[in-house]
Amino acid sequence: MKVGQVCSHGTAAILGLKGPDAEEWTTWARKYNKAVNEATEQLFKDAEGKLSPKQMELLKAWFAVGWNKRINALLYGEGLGALKK
């Protein structure tokens, strides 16, 4: 998952959604993730004319795959997984 995106099935489970509600959530989450990805790509395109190659490298590093896993681990450590519906 990329930064800013949500895990469709994981968030449905955390929110306690099941059956049709979980399926509908998954559809919404995928739509959201697609919009996040498109916005990120547009940001990179817009920034190319303004930022140096080194700055672009740094910007893209902020969006690198892998950060969500670390952020989620921190959130779960704060009890995110214990939320009740």
PDB file of N, CA, C and O in Angstrom:
ATOM      1  N   MET A   1       0.834  -1.180   0.000  1.00  0.00           N
ATOM      2  CA  MET A   1       0.000   0.000   0.000  1.00  0.00           C
ATOM      3  C   MET A   1       0.884   1.250   0.000  1.00  0.00           C
ATOM      4  O   MET A   1       1.920   1.273   0.625  1.00  0.00           O
ATOM      5  N   LYS A   2       0.422   2.235  -0.670  1.00  0.00           N
ATOM      6  CA  LYS A   2       1.138   3.499  -0.708  1.00  0.00           C
ATOM      7  C   LYS A   2       0.654   4.400   0.422  1.00  0.00           C
ATOM      8  O   LYS A   2      -0.442   4.214   0.957  1.00  0.00           O
ATOM      9  N   VAL A   3       1.463   5.375   0.759  1.00  0.00           N
ATOM     10  CA  VAL A   3       1.109   6.319   1.803  1.00  0.00           C
ATOM     11  C   VAL A   3      -0.203   7.005   1.433  1.00  0.00           C
ATOM     12  O   VAL A   3      -0.402   7.419   0.295  1.00  0.00           O
ATOM     13  N   GLY A   4      -1.092   7.105   2.401  1.00  0.00           N
ATOM     14  CA  GLY A   4      -2.382   7.754   2.195  1.00  0.00           C
ATOM     15  C   GLY A   4      -3.488   6.794   1.818  1.00  0.00           C
ATOM     16  O   GLY A   4      -4.658   7.121   1.937  1.00  0.00           O
ATOM     17  N   GLN A   5      -3.124   5.594   1.386  1.00  0.00           N
ATOM     18  CA  GLN A   5      -4.131   4.618   1.020  1.00  0.00           C
ATOM     19  C   GLN A   5      -4.547   3.804   2.243  1.00  0.00           C
ATOM     20  O   GLN A   5      -3.859   3.791   3.259  1.00  0.00           O
ATOM     21  N   VAL A   6      -5.698   3.160   2.125  1.00  0.00           N
ATOM     22  CA  VAL A   6      -6.194   2.312   3.207  1.00  0.00           C
ATOM     23  C   VAL A   6      -6.295   0.875   2.718  1.00  0.00           C
ATOM     24  O   VAL A   6      -6.541   0.626   1.539  1.00  0.00           O
ATOM     25  N   CYS A   7      -6.105  -0.040   3.624  1.00  0.00           N
ATOM     26  CA  CYS A   7      -6.288  -1.455   3.317  1.00  0.00           C
ATOM     27  C   CYS A   7      -7.789  -1.727   3.336  1.00  0.00           C
ATOM     28  O   CYS A   7      -8.432  -1.610   4.382  1.00  0.00           O
ATOM     29  N   SER A   8      -8.346  -2.051   2.195  1.00  0.00           N
ATOM     30  CA  SER A   8      -9.798  -2.177   2.087  1.00  0.00           C
ATOM     31  C   SER A   8     -10.369  -3.253   3.007  1.00  0.00           C
ATOM     32  O   SER A   8     -11.317  -3.004   3.747  1.00  0.00           O
ATOM     33  N   HIS A   9      -9.786  -4.443   2.979  1.00  0.00           N
ATOM     34  CA  HIS A   9     -10.311  -5.522   3.817  1.00  0.00           C
ATOM     35  C   HIS A   9      -9.935  -5.334   5.281  1.00  0.00           C
ATOM     36  O   HIS A   9     -10.729  -5.618   6.175  1.00  0.00           O
ATOM     37  N   GLY A  10      -8.731  -4.847   5.530  1.00  0.00           N
ATOM     38  CA  GLY A  10      -8.290  -4.638   6.905  1.00  0.00           C
ATOM     39  C   GLY A  10      -9.120  -3.585   7.622  1.00  0.00           C
ATOM     40  O   GLY A  10      -9.503  -3.773   8.782  1.00  0.00           O
ATOM     41  N   THR A  11      -9.413  -2.485   6.937  1.00  0.00           N
ATOM     42  CA  THR A  11     -10.223  -1.451   7.587  1.00  0.00           C
ATOM     43  C   THR A  11     -11.651  -1.929   7.791  1.00  0.00           C
ATOM     44  O   THR A  11     -12.271  -1.605   8.803  1.00  0.00           O
ATOM     45  N   ALA A  12     -12.182  -2.708   6.865  1.00  0.00           N
ATOM     46  CA  ALA A  12     -13.523  -3.263   7.043  1.00  0.00           C
ATOM     47  C   ALA A  12     -13.571  -4.124   8.297  1.00  0.00           C
ATOM     48  O   ALA A  12     -14.510  -4.029   9.099  1.00  0.00           O
ATOM     49  N   ALA A  13     -12.545  -4.939   8.489  1.00  0.00           N
ATOM     50  CA  ALA A  13     -12.486  -5.805   9.675  1.00  0.00           C
ATOM     51  C   ALA A  13     -12.366  -4.978  10.952  1.00  0.00           C
ATOM     52  O   ALA A  13     -13.054  -5.242  11.939  1.00  0.00           O
ATOM     53  N   ILE A  14     -11.499  -3.973  10.935  1.00  0.00           N
ATOM     54  CA  ILE A  14     -11.321  -3.121  12.116  1.00  0.00           C
ATOM     55  C   ILE A  14     -12.618  -2.400  12.460  1.00  0.00           C
ATOM     56  O   ILE A  14     -12.964  -2.246  13.635  1.00  0.00           O
ATOM     57  N   LEU A  15     -13.349  -1.990  11.431  1.00  0.00           N
ATOM     58  CA  LEU A  15     -14.618  -1.286  11.650  1.00  0.00           C
ATOM     59  C   LEU A  15     -15.769  -2.229  11.992  1.00  0.00           C
ATOM     60  O   LEU A  15     -16.874  -1.785  12.272  1.00  0.00           O
ATOM     61  N   GLY A  16     -15.494  -3.523  11.963  1.00  0.00           N
ATOM     62  CA  GLY A  16     -16.516  -4.510  12.321  1.00  0.00           C
ATOM     63  C   GLY A  16     -17.567  -4.724  11.249  1.00  0.00           C
ATOM     64  O   GLY A  16     -18.671  -5.160  11.543  1.00  0.00           O
ATOM     65  N   LEU A  17     -17.222  -4.427  10.006  1.00  0.00           N
ATOM     66  CA  LEU A  17     -18.177  -4.589   8.909  1.00  0.00           C
ATOM     67  C   LEU A  17     -18.140  -6.019   8.396  1.00  0.00           C
ATOM     68  O   LEU A  17     -17.083  -6.628   8.287  1.00  0.00           O
ATOM     69  N   LYS A  18     -19.309  -6.538   8.043  1.00  0.00           N
ATOM     70  CA  LYS A  18     -19.413  -7.905   7.536  1.00  0.00           C
ATOM     71  C   LYS A  18     -20.388  -7.942   6.370  1.00  0.00           C
ATOM     72  O   LYS A  18     -21.215  -7.053   6.216  1.00  0.00           O
ATOM     73  N   GLY A  19     -20.279  -8.991   5.567  1.00  0.00           N
ATOM     74  CA  GLY A  19     -21.219  -9.214   4.473  1.00  0.00           C
ATOM     75  C   GLY A  19     -21.286  -8.058   3.499  1.00  0.00           C
ATOM     76  O   GLY A  19     -20.258  -7.506   3.089  1.00  0.00           O
ATOM     77  N   PRO A  20     -22.520  -7.673   3.121  1.00  0.00           N
ATOM     78  CA  PRO A  20     -22.693  -6.597   2.136  1.00  0.00           C
ATOM     79  C   PRO A  20     -22.069  -5.271   2.573  1.00  0.00           C
ATOM     80  O   PRO A  20     -21.577  -4.518   1.729  1.00  0.00           O
ATOM     81  N   ASP A  21     -22.102  -4.984   3.867  1.00  0.00           N
ATOM     82  CA  ASP A  21     -21.496  -3.742   4.354  1.00  0.00           C
ATOM     83  C   ASP A  21     -19.987  -3.749   4.112  1.00  0.00           C
ATOM     84  O   ASP A  21     -19.403  -2.738   3.707  1.00  0.00           O
ATOM     85  N   ALA A  22     -19.346  -4.882   4.348  1.00  0.00           N
ATOM     86  CA  ALA A  22     -17.904  -4.998   4.122  1.00  0.00           C
ATOM     87  C   ALA A  22     -17.581  -4.877   2.637  1.00  0.00           C
ATOM     88  O   ALA A  22     -16.595  -4.240   2.257  1.00  0.00           O
ATOM     89  N   GLU A  23     -18.412  -5.486   1.790  1.00  0.00           N
ATOM     90  CA  GLU A  23     -18.197  -5.408   0.345  1.00  0.00           C
ATOM     91  C   GLU A  23     -18.347  -3.968  -0.151  1.00  0.00           C
ATOM     92  O   GLU A  23     -17.564  -3.500  -0.976  1.00  0.00           O
ATOM     93  N   GLU A  24     -19.359  -3.274   0.364  1.00  0.00           N
ATOM     94  CA  GLU A  24     -19.559  -1.884  -0.034  1.00  0.00           C
ATOM     95  C   GLU A  24     -18.382  -1.025   0.428  1.00  0.00           C
ATOM     96  O   GLU A  24     -17.870  -0.185  -0.317  1.00  0.00           O
ATOM     97  N   TRP A  25     -17.917  -1.263   1.655  1.00  0.00           N
ATOM     98  CA  TRP A  25     -16.755  -0.534   2.164  1.00  0.00           C
ATOM     99  C   TRP A  25     -15.536  -0.777   1.274  1.00  0.00           C
ATOM    100  O   TRP A  25     -14.795   0.143   0.957  1.00  0.00           O
ATOM    101  N   THR A  26     -15.328  -2.026   0.883  1.00  0.00           N
ATOM    102  CA  THR A  26     -14.186  -2.385   0.043  1.00  0.00           C
ATOM    103  C   THR A  26     -14.234  -1.607  -1.280  1.00  0.00           C
ATOM    104  O   THR A  26     -13.214  -1.101  -1.743  1.00  0.00           O
ATOM    105  N   THR A  27     -15.403  -1.491  -1.853  1.00  0.00           N
ATOM    106  CA  THR A  27     -15.566  -0.715  -3.085  1.00  0.00           C
ATOM    107  C   THR A  27     -15.198   0.740  -2.851  1.00  0.00           C
ATOM    108  O   THR A  27     -14.476   1.348  -3.654  1.00  0.00           O
ATOM    109  N   TRP A  28     -15.694   1.313  -1.764  1.00  0.00           N
ATOM    110  CA  TRP A  28     -15.380   2.713  -1.446  1.00  0.00           C
ATOM    111  C   TRP A  28     -13.880   2.903  -1.220  1.00  0.00           C
ATOM    112  O   TRP A  28     -13.301   3.872  -1.671  1.00  0.00           O
ATOM    113  N   ALA A  29     -13.272   1.987  -0.470  1.00  0.00           N
ATOM    114  CA  ALA A  29     -11.848   2.102  -0.152  1.00  0.00           C
ATOM    115  C   ALA A  29     -11.001   2.009  -1.418  1.00  0.00           C
ATOM    116  O   ALA A  29     -10.024   2.746  -1.576  1.00  0.00           O
ATOM    117  N   ARG A  30     -11.372   1.126  -2.318  1.00  0.00           N
ATOM    118  CA  ARG A  30     -10.630   1.004  -3.583  1.00  0.00           C
ATOM    119  C   ARG A  30     -10.767   2.278  -4.415  1.00  0.00           C
ATOM    120  O   ARG A  30      -9.799   2.727  -5.035  1.00  0.00           O
ATOM    121  N   LYS A  31     -11.954   2.854  -4.435  1.00  0.00           N
ATOM    122  CA  LYS A  31     -12.171   4.119  -5.148  1.00  0.00           C
ATOM    123  C   LYS A  31     -11.314   5.219  -4.526  1.00  0.00           C
ATOM    124  O   LYS A  31     -10.675   5.999  -5.235  1.00  0.00           O
ATOM    125  N   TYR A  32     -11.296   5.276  -3.198  1.00  0.00           N
ATOM    126  CA  TYR A  32     -10.469   6.250  -2.486  1.00  0.00           C
ATOM    127  C   TYR A  32      -8.992   6.055  -2.819  1.00  0.00           C
ATOM    128  O   TYR A  32      -8.274   6.999  -3.131  1.00  0.00           O
ATOM    129  N   ASN A  33      -8.520   4.806  -2.753  1.00  0.00           N
ATOM    130  CA  ASN A  33      -7.112   4.514  -3.031  1.00  0.00           C
ATOM    131  C   ASN A  33      -6.720   4.909  -4.448  1.00  0.00           C
ATOM    132  O   ASN A  33      -5.607   5.408  -4.679  1.00  0.00           O
ATOM    133  N   LYS A  34      -7.618   4.704  -5.402  1.00  0.00           N
ATOM    134  CA  LYS A  34      -7.347   5.100  -6.783  1.00  0.00           C
ATOM    135  C   LYS A  34      -7.178   6.620  -6.874  1.00  0.00           C
ATOM    136  O   LYS A  34      -6.257   7.114  -7.535  1.00  0.00           O
ATOM    137  N   ALA A  35      -8.044   7.354  -6.174  1.00  0.00           N
ATOM    138  CA  ALA A  35      -7.951   8.819  -6.180  1.00  0.00           C
ATOM    139  C   ALA A  35      -6.654   9.285  -5.523  1.00  0.00           C
ATOM    140  O   ALA A  35      -6.008  10.225  -6.008  1.00  0.00           O
ATOM    141  N   VAL A  36      -6.251   8.629  -4.442  1.00  0.00           N
ATOM    142  CA  VAL A  36      -4.999   8.976  -3.759  1.00  0.00           C
ATOM    143  C   VAL A  36      -3.823   8.742  -4.699  1.00  0.00           C
ATOM    144  O   VAL A  36      -2.921   9.579  -4.812  1.00  0.00           O
ATOM    145  N   ASN A  37      -3.828   7.615  -5.388  1.00  0.00           N
ATOM    146  CA  ASN A  37      -2.743   7.301  -6.313  1.00  0.00           C
ATOM    147  C   ASN A  37      -2.676   8.326  -7.443  1.00  0.00           C
ATOM    148  O   ASN A  37      -1.584   8.799  -7.801  1.00  0.00           O
ATOM    149  N   GLU A  38      -3.821   8.682  -8.007  1.00  0.00           N
ATOM    150  CA  GLU A  38      -3.846   9.662  -9.090  1.00  0.00           C
ATOM    151  C   GLU A  38      -3.354  11.028  -8.603  1.00  0.00           C
ATOM    152  O   GLU A  38      -2.617  11.718  -9.313  1.00  0.00           O
ATOM    153  N   ALA A  39      -3.748  11.425  -7.396  1.00  0.00           N
ATOM    154  CA  ALA A  39      -3.314  12.713  -6.845  1.00  0.00           C
ATOM    155  C   ALA A  39      -1.810  12.714  -6.590  1.00  0.00           C
ATOM    156  O   ALA A  39      -1.132  13.720  -6.839  1.00  0.00           O
ATOM    157  N   THR A  40      -1.282  11.603  -6.115  1.00  0.00           N
ATOM    158  CA  THR A  40       0.153  11.501  -5.872  1.00  0.00           C
ATOM    159  C   THR A  40       0.928  11.620  -7.177  1.00  0.00           C
ATOM    160  O   THR A  40       1.925  12.351  -7.265  1.00  0.00           O
ATOM    161  N   GLU A  41       0.469  10.917  -8.201  1.00  0.00           N
ATOM    162  CA  GLU A  41       1.133  10.992  -9.515  1.00  0.00           C
ATOM    163  C   GLU A  41       1.073  12.418 -10.063  1.00  0.00           C
ATOM    164  O   GLU A  41       2.048  12.899 -10.654  1.00  0.00           O
ATOM    165  N   GLN A  42      -0.048  13.097  -9.870  1.00  0.00           N
ATOM    166  CA  GLN A  42      -0.169  14.473 -10.345  1.00  0.00           C
ATOM    167  C   GLN A  42       0.784  15.390  -9.591  1.00  0.00           C
ATOM    168  O   GLN A  42       1.394  16.291 -10.172  1.00  0.00           O
ATOM    169  N   LEU A  43       0.926  15.171  -8.299  1.00  0.00           N
ATOM    170  CA  LEU A  43       1.869  15.958  -7.502  1.00  0.00           C
ATOM    171  C   LEU A  43       3.286  15.801  -8.051  1.00  0.00           C
ATOM    172  O   LEU A  43       4.010  16.786  -8.200  1.00  0.00           O
ATOM    173  N   PHE A  44       3.674  14.573  -8.369  1.00  0.00           N
ATOM    174  CA  PHE A  44       5.007  14.341  -8.924  1.00  0.00           C
ATOM    175  C   PHE A  44       5.177  15.092 -10.246  1.00  0.00           C
ATOM    176  O   PHE A  44       6.211  15.718 -10.480  1.00  0.00           O
ATOM    177  N   LYS A  45       4.167  15.032 -11.106  1.00  0.00           N
ATOM    178  CA  LYS A  45       4.243  15.725 -12.395  1.00  0.00           C
ATOM    179  C   LYS A  45       4.356  17.235 -12.187  1.00  0.00           C
ATOM    180  O   LYS A  45       5.152  17.901 -12.850  1.00  0.00           O
ATOM    181  N   ASP A  46       3.538  17.770 -11.296  1.00  0.00           N
ATOM    182  CA  ASP A  46       3.564  19.208 -11.031  1.00  0.00           C
ATOM    183  C   ASP A  46       4.905  19.640 -10.450  1.00  0.00           C
ATOM    184  O   ASP A  46       5.415  20.710 -10.779  1.00  0.00           O
ATOM    185  N   ALA A  47       5.474  18.820  -9.597  1.00  0.00           N
ATOM    186  CA  ALA A  47       6.708  19.177  -8.893  1.00  0.00           C
ATOM    187  C   ALA A  47       7.944  19.089  -9.783  1.00  0.00           C
ATOM    188  O   ALA A  47       8.950  19.750  -9.504  1.00  0.00           O
ATOM    189  N   GLU A  48       7.894  18.290 -10.840  1.00  0.00           N
ATOM    190  CA  GLU A  48       9.069  18.094 -11.701  1.00  0.00           C
ATOM    191  C   GLU A  48       9.648  19.402 -12.227  1.00  0.00           C
ATOM    192  O   GLU A  48      10.853  19.545 -12.330  1.00  0.00           O
ATOM    193  N   GLY A  49       8.817  20.354 -12.552  1.00  0.00           N
ATOM    194  CA  GLY A  49       9.306  21.606 -13.093  1.00  0.00           C
ATOM    195  C   GLY A  49       9.829  22.570 -12.037  1.00  0.00           C
ATOM    196  O   GLY A  49      10.490  23.551 -12.361  1.00  0.00           O
ATOM    197  N   LYS A  50       9.562  22.292 -10.795  1.00  0.00           N
ATOM    198  CA  LYS A  50       9.933  23.198  -9.714  1.00  0.00           C
ATOM    199  C   LYS A  50      11.087  22.660  -8.864  1.00  0.00           C
ATOM    200  O   LYS A  50      11.931  23.423  -8.406  1.00  0.00           O
ATOM    201  N   LEU A  51      11.099  21.352  -8.629  1.00  0.00           N
ATOM    202  CA  LEU A  51      12.092  20.759  -7.733  1.00  0.00           C
ATOM    203  C   LEU A  51      13.299  20.217  -8.490  1.00  0.00           C
ATOM    204  O   LEU A  51      13.178  19.768  -9.628  1.00  0.00           O
ATOM    205  N   SER A  52      14.418  20.229  -7.814  1.00  0.00           N
ATOM    206  CA  SER A  52      15.630  19.641  -8.383  1.00  0.00           C
ATOM    207  C   SER A  52      15.511  18.118  -8.365  1.00  0.00           C
ATOM    208  O   SER A  52      14.656  17.566  -7.660  1.00  0.00           O
ATOM    209  N   PRO A  53      16.367  17.429  -9.113  1.00  0.00           N
ATOM    210  CA  PRO A  53      16.328  15.962  -9.070  1.00  0.00           C
ATOM    211  C   PRO A  53      16.495  15.415  -7.642  1.00  0.00           C
ATOM    212  O   PRO A  53      15.832  14.449  -7.267  1.00  0.00           O
ATOM    213  N   LYS A  54      17.345  16.034  -6.851  1.00  0.00           N
ATOM    214  CA  LYS A  54      17.544  15.584  -5.468  1.00  0.00           C
ATOM    215  C   LYS A  54      16.275  15.801  -4.633  1.00  0.00           C
ATOM    216  O   LYS A  54      15.882  14.950  -3.840  1.00  0.00           O
ATOM    217  N   GLN A  55      15.633  16.941  -4.839  1.00  0.00           N
ATOM    218  CA  GLN A  55      14.383  17.217  -4.132  1.00  0.00           C
ATOM    219  C   GLN A  55      13.281  16.251  -4.568  1.00  0.00           C
ATOM    220  O   GLN A  55      12.488  15.793  -3.747  1.00  0.00           O
ATOM    221  N   MET A  56      13.241  15.921  -5.853  1.00  0.00           N
ATOM    222  CA  MET A  56      12.250  14.951  -6.346  1.00  0.00           C
ATOM    223  C   MET A  56      12.481  13.582  -5.726  1.00  0.00           C
ATOM    224  O   MET A  56      11.535  12.889  -5.358  1.00  0.00           O
ATOM    225  N   GLU A  57      13.736  13.211  -5.594  1.00  0.00           N
ATOM    226  CA  GLU A  57      14.074  11.936  -4.958  1.00  0.00           C
ATOM    227  C   GLU A  57      13.554  11.913  -3.521  1.00  0.00           C
ATOM    228  O   GLU A  57      12.979  10.922  -3.067  1.00  0.00           O
ATOM    229  N   LEU A  58      13.754  13.003  -2.807  1.00  0.00           N
ATOM    230  CA  LEU A  58      13.278  13.101  -1.425  1.00  0.00           C
ATOM    231  C   LEU A  58      11.754  13.059  -1.378  1.00  0.00           C
ATOM    232  O   LEU A  58      11.170  12.339  -0.562  1.00  0.00           O
ATOM    233  N   LEU A  59      11.100  13.804  -2.253  1.00  0.00           N
ATOM    234  CA  LEU A  59       9.638  13.810  -2.298  1.00  0.00           C
ATOM    235  C   LEU A  59       9.098  12.407  -2.542  1.00  0.00           C
ATOM    236  O   LEU A  59       8.205  11.943  -1.835  1.00  0.00           O
ATOM    237  N   LYS A  60       9.656  11.720  -3.517  1.00  0.00           N
ATOM    238  CA  LYS A  60       9.186  10.370  -3.838  1.00  0.00           C
ATOM    239  C   LYS A  60       9.468   9.386  -2.695  1.00  0.00           C
ATOM    240  O   LYS A  60       8.702   8.451  -2.488  1.00  0.00           O
ATOM    241  N   ALA A  61      10.524   9.624  -1.941  1.00  0.00           N
ATOM    242  CA  ALA A  61      10.829   8.761  -0.798  1.00  0.00           C
ATOM    243  C   ALA A  61       9.738   8.849   0.262  1.00  0.00           C
ATOM    244  O   ALA A  61       9.443   7.874   0.948  1.00  0.00           O
ATOM    245  N   TRP A  62       9.136  10.021   0.403  1.00  0.00           N
ATOM    246  CA  TRP A  62       8.049  10.179   1.379  1.00  0.00           C
ATOM    247  C   TRP A  62       6.846   9.321   1.032  1.00  0.00           C
ATOM    248  O   TRP A  62       6.071   8.948   1.894  1.00  0.00           O
ATOM    249  N   PHE A  63       6.686   9.022  -0.255  1.00  0.00           N
ATOM    250  CA  PHE A  63       5.540   8.257  -0.723  1.00  0.00           C
ATOM    251  C   PHE A  63       5.883   6.793  -1.010  1.00  0.00           C
ATOM    252  O   PHE A  63       5.064   6.074  -1.563  1.00  0.00           O
ATOM    253  N   ALA A  64       7.068   6.385  -0.629  1.00  0.00           N
ATOM    254  CA  ALA A  64       7.524   5.029  -0.935  1.00  0.00           C
ATOM    255  C   ALA A  64       6.648   3.981  -0.265  1.00  0.00           C
ATOM    256  O   ALA A  64       6.166   4.164   0.856  1.00  0.00           O
ATOM    257  N   VAL A  65       6.434   2.893  -0.973  1.00  0.00           N
ATOM    258  CA  VAL A  65       5.702   1.768  -0.402  1.00  0.00           C
ATOM    259  C   VAL A  65       6.469   1.267   0.817  1.00  0.00           C
ATOM    260  O   VAL A  65       7.691   1.161   0.783  1.00  0.00           O
ATOM    261  N   GLY A  66       5.778   0.977   1.866  1.00  0.00           N
ATOM    262  CA  GLY A  66       6.417   0.473   3.074  1.00  0.00           C
ATOM    263  C   GLY A  66       6.129   1.326   4.295  1.00  0.00           C
ATOM    264  O   GLY A  66       6.130   0.828   5.405  1.00  0.00           O
ATOM    265  N   TRP A  67       5.873   2.603   4.086  1.00  0.00           N
ATOM    266  CA  TRP A  67       5.586   3.467   5.235  1.00  0.00           C
ATOM    267  C   TRP A  67       4.288   3.083   5.928  1.00  0.00           C
ATOM    268  O   TRP A  67       4.187   3.150   7.144  1.00  0.00           O
ATOM    269  N   ASN A  68       3.259   2.690   5.177  1.00  0.00           N
ATOM    270  CA  ASN A  68       1.989   2.339   5.812  1.00  0.00           C
ATOM    271  C   ASN A  68       2.163   1.234   6.839  1.00  0.00           C
ATOM    272  O   ASN A  68       1.537   1.250   7.893  1.00  0.00           O
ATOM    273  N   LYS A  69       3.001   0.269   6.521  1.00  0.00           N
ATOM    274  CA  LYS A  69       3.222  -0.845   7.440  1.00  0.00           C
ATOM    275  C   LYS A  69       3.776  -0.330   8.766  1.00  0.00           C
ATOM    276  O   LYS A  69       3.351  -0.737   9.836  1.00  0.00           O
ATOM    277  N   ARG A  70       4.703   0.590   8.701  1.00  0.00           N
ATOM    278  CA  ARG A  70       5.290   1.155   9.917  1.00  0.00           C
ATOM    279  C   ARG A  70       4.289   2.027  10.670  1.00  0.00           C
ATOM    280  O   ARG A  70       4.197   1.970  11.882  1.00  0.00           O
ATOM    281  N   ILE A  71       3.553   2.833   9.921  1.00  0.00           N
ATOM    282  CA  ILE A  71       2.549   3.697  10.548  1.00  0.00           C
ATOM    283  C   ILE A  71       1.464   2.853  11.204  1.00  0.00           C
ATOM    284  O   ILE A  71       1.057   3.115  12.342  1.00  0.00           O
ATOM    285  N   ASN A  72       1.002   1.827  10.504  1.00  0.00           N
ATOM    286  CA  ASN A  72      -0.025   0.958  11.080  1.00  0.00           C
ATOM    287  C   ASN A  72       0.475   0.280  12.348  1.00  0.00           C
ATOM    288  O   ASN A  72      -0.277   0.145  13.317  1.00  0.00           O
ATOM    289  N   ALA A  73       1.729  -0.138  12.364  1.00  0.00           N
ATOM    290  CA  ALA A  73       2.286  -0.764  13.565  1.00  0.00           C
ATOM    291  C   ALA A  73       2.242   0.218  14.733  1.00  0.00           C
ATOM    292  O   ALA A  73       1.906  -0.163  15.862  1.00  0.00           O
ATOM    293  N   LEU A  74       2.556   1.479  14.463  1.00  0.00           N
ATOM    294  CA  LEU A  74       2.479   2.488  15.526  1.00  0.00           C
ATOM    295  C   LEU A  74       1.049   2.684  15.996  1.00  0.00           C
ATOM    296  O   LEU A  74       0.778   2.763  17.199  1.00  0.00           O
ATOM    297  N   LEU A  75       0.111   2.775  15.053  1.00  0.00           N
ATOM    298  CA  LEU A  75      -1.284   2.975  15.422  1.00  0.00           C
ATOM    299  C   LEU A  75      -1.833   1.788  16.206  1.00  0.00           C
ATOM    300  O   LEU A  75      -2.545   1.962  17.192  1.00  0.00           O
ATOM    301  N   TYR A  76      -1.499   0.578  15.783  1.00  0.00           N
ATOM    302  CA  TYR A  76      -1.959  -0.600  16.509  1.00  0.00           C
ATOM    303  C   TYR A  76      -1.372  -0.623  17.915  1.00  0.00           C
ATOM    304  O   TYR A  76      -2.021  -1.041  18.851  1.00  0.00           O
ATOM    305  N   GLY A  77      -0.158  -0.121  18.051  1.00  0.00           N
ATOM    306  CA  GLY A  77       0.465  -0.016  19.374  1.00  0.00           C
ATOM    307  C   GLY A  77      -0.290   0.943  20.273  1.00  0.00           C
ATOM    308  O   GLY A  77      -0.250   0.834  21.490  1.00  0.00           O
ATOM    309  N   GLU A  78      -1.004   1.883  19.652  1.00  0.00           N
ATOM    310  CA  GLU A  78      -1.807   2.846  20.410  1.00  0.00           C
ATOM    311  C   GLU A  78      -3.232   2.344  20.608  1.00  0.00           C
ATOM    312  O   GLU A  78      -4.092   3.086  21.082  1.00  0.00           O
ATOM    313  N   GLY A  79      -3.509   1.113  20.238  1.00  0.00           N
ATOM    314  CA  GLY A  79      -4.820   0.523  20.490  1.00  0.00           C
ATOM    315  C   GLY A  79      -5.814   0.668  19.350  1.00  0.00           C
ATOM    316  O   GLY A  79      -7.003   0.456  19.553  1.00  0.00           O
ATOM    317  N   LEU A  80      -5.379   0.997  18.145  1.00  0.00           N
ATOM    318  CA  LEU A  80      -6.289   1.140  17.022  1.00  0.00           C
ATOM    319  C   LEU A  80      -7.082  -0.143  16.803  1.00  0.00           C
ATOM    320  O   LEU A  80      -8.275  -0.101  16.540  1.00  0.00           O
ATOM    321  N   GLY A  81      -6.437  -1.279  16.935  1.00  0.00           N
ATOM    322  CA  GLY A  81      -7.100  -2.548  16.707  1.00  0.00           C
ATOM    323  C   GLY A  81      -8.165  -2.881  17.736  1.00  0.00           C
ATOM    324  O   GLY A  81      -8.959  -3.781  17.543  1.00  0.00           O
ATOM    325  N   ALA A  82      -8.207  -2.137  18.831  1.00  0.00           N
ATOM    326  CA  ALA A  82      -9.171  -2.401  19.891  1.00  0.00           C
ATOM    327  C   ALA A  82     -10.439  -1.557  19.761  1.00  0.00           C
ATOM    328  O   ALA A  82     -11.303  -1.610  20.625  1.00  0.00           O
ATOM    329  N   LEU A  83     -10.544  -0.762  18.703  1.00  0.00           N
ATOM    330  CA  LEU A  83     -11.727   0.064  18.526  1.00  0.00           C
ATOM    331  C   LEU A  83     -12.962  -0.810  18.358  1.00  0.00           C
ATOM    332  O   LEU A  83     -12.936  -1.816  17.668  1.00  0.00           O
ATOM    333  N   LYS A  84     -14.035  -0.397  18.971  1.00  0.00           N
ATOM    334  CA  LYS A  84     -15.301  -1.135  18.847  1.00  0.00           C
ATOM    335  C   LYS A  84     -16.263  -0.317  18.018  1.00  0.00           C
ATOM    336  O   LYS A  84     -16.242   0.902  18.045  1.00  0.00           O
ATOM    337  N   LYS A  85     -17.139  -1.007  17.326  1.00  0.00           N
ATOM    338  CA  LYS A  85     -18.118  -0.336  16.475  1.00  0.00           C
ATOM    339  C   LYS A  85     -19.111   0.432  17.328  1.00  0.00           C
ATOM    340  O   LYS A  85     -19.551  -0.006  18.351  1.00  0.00           O
TER     341      LYS A  85
END
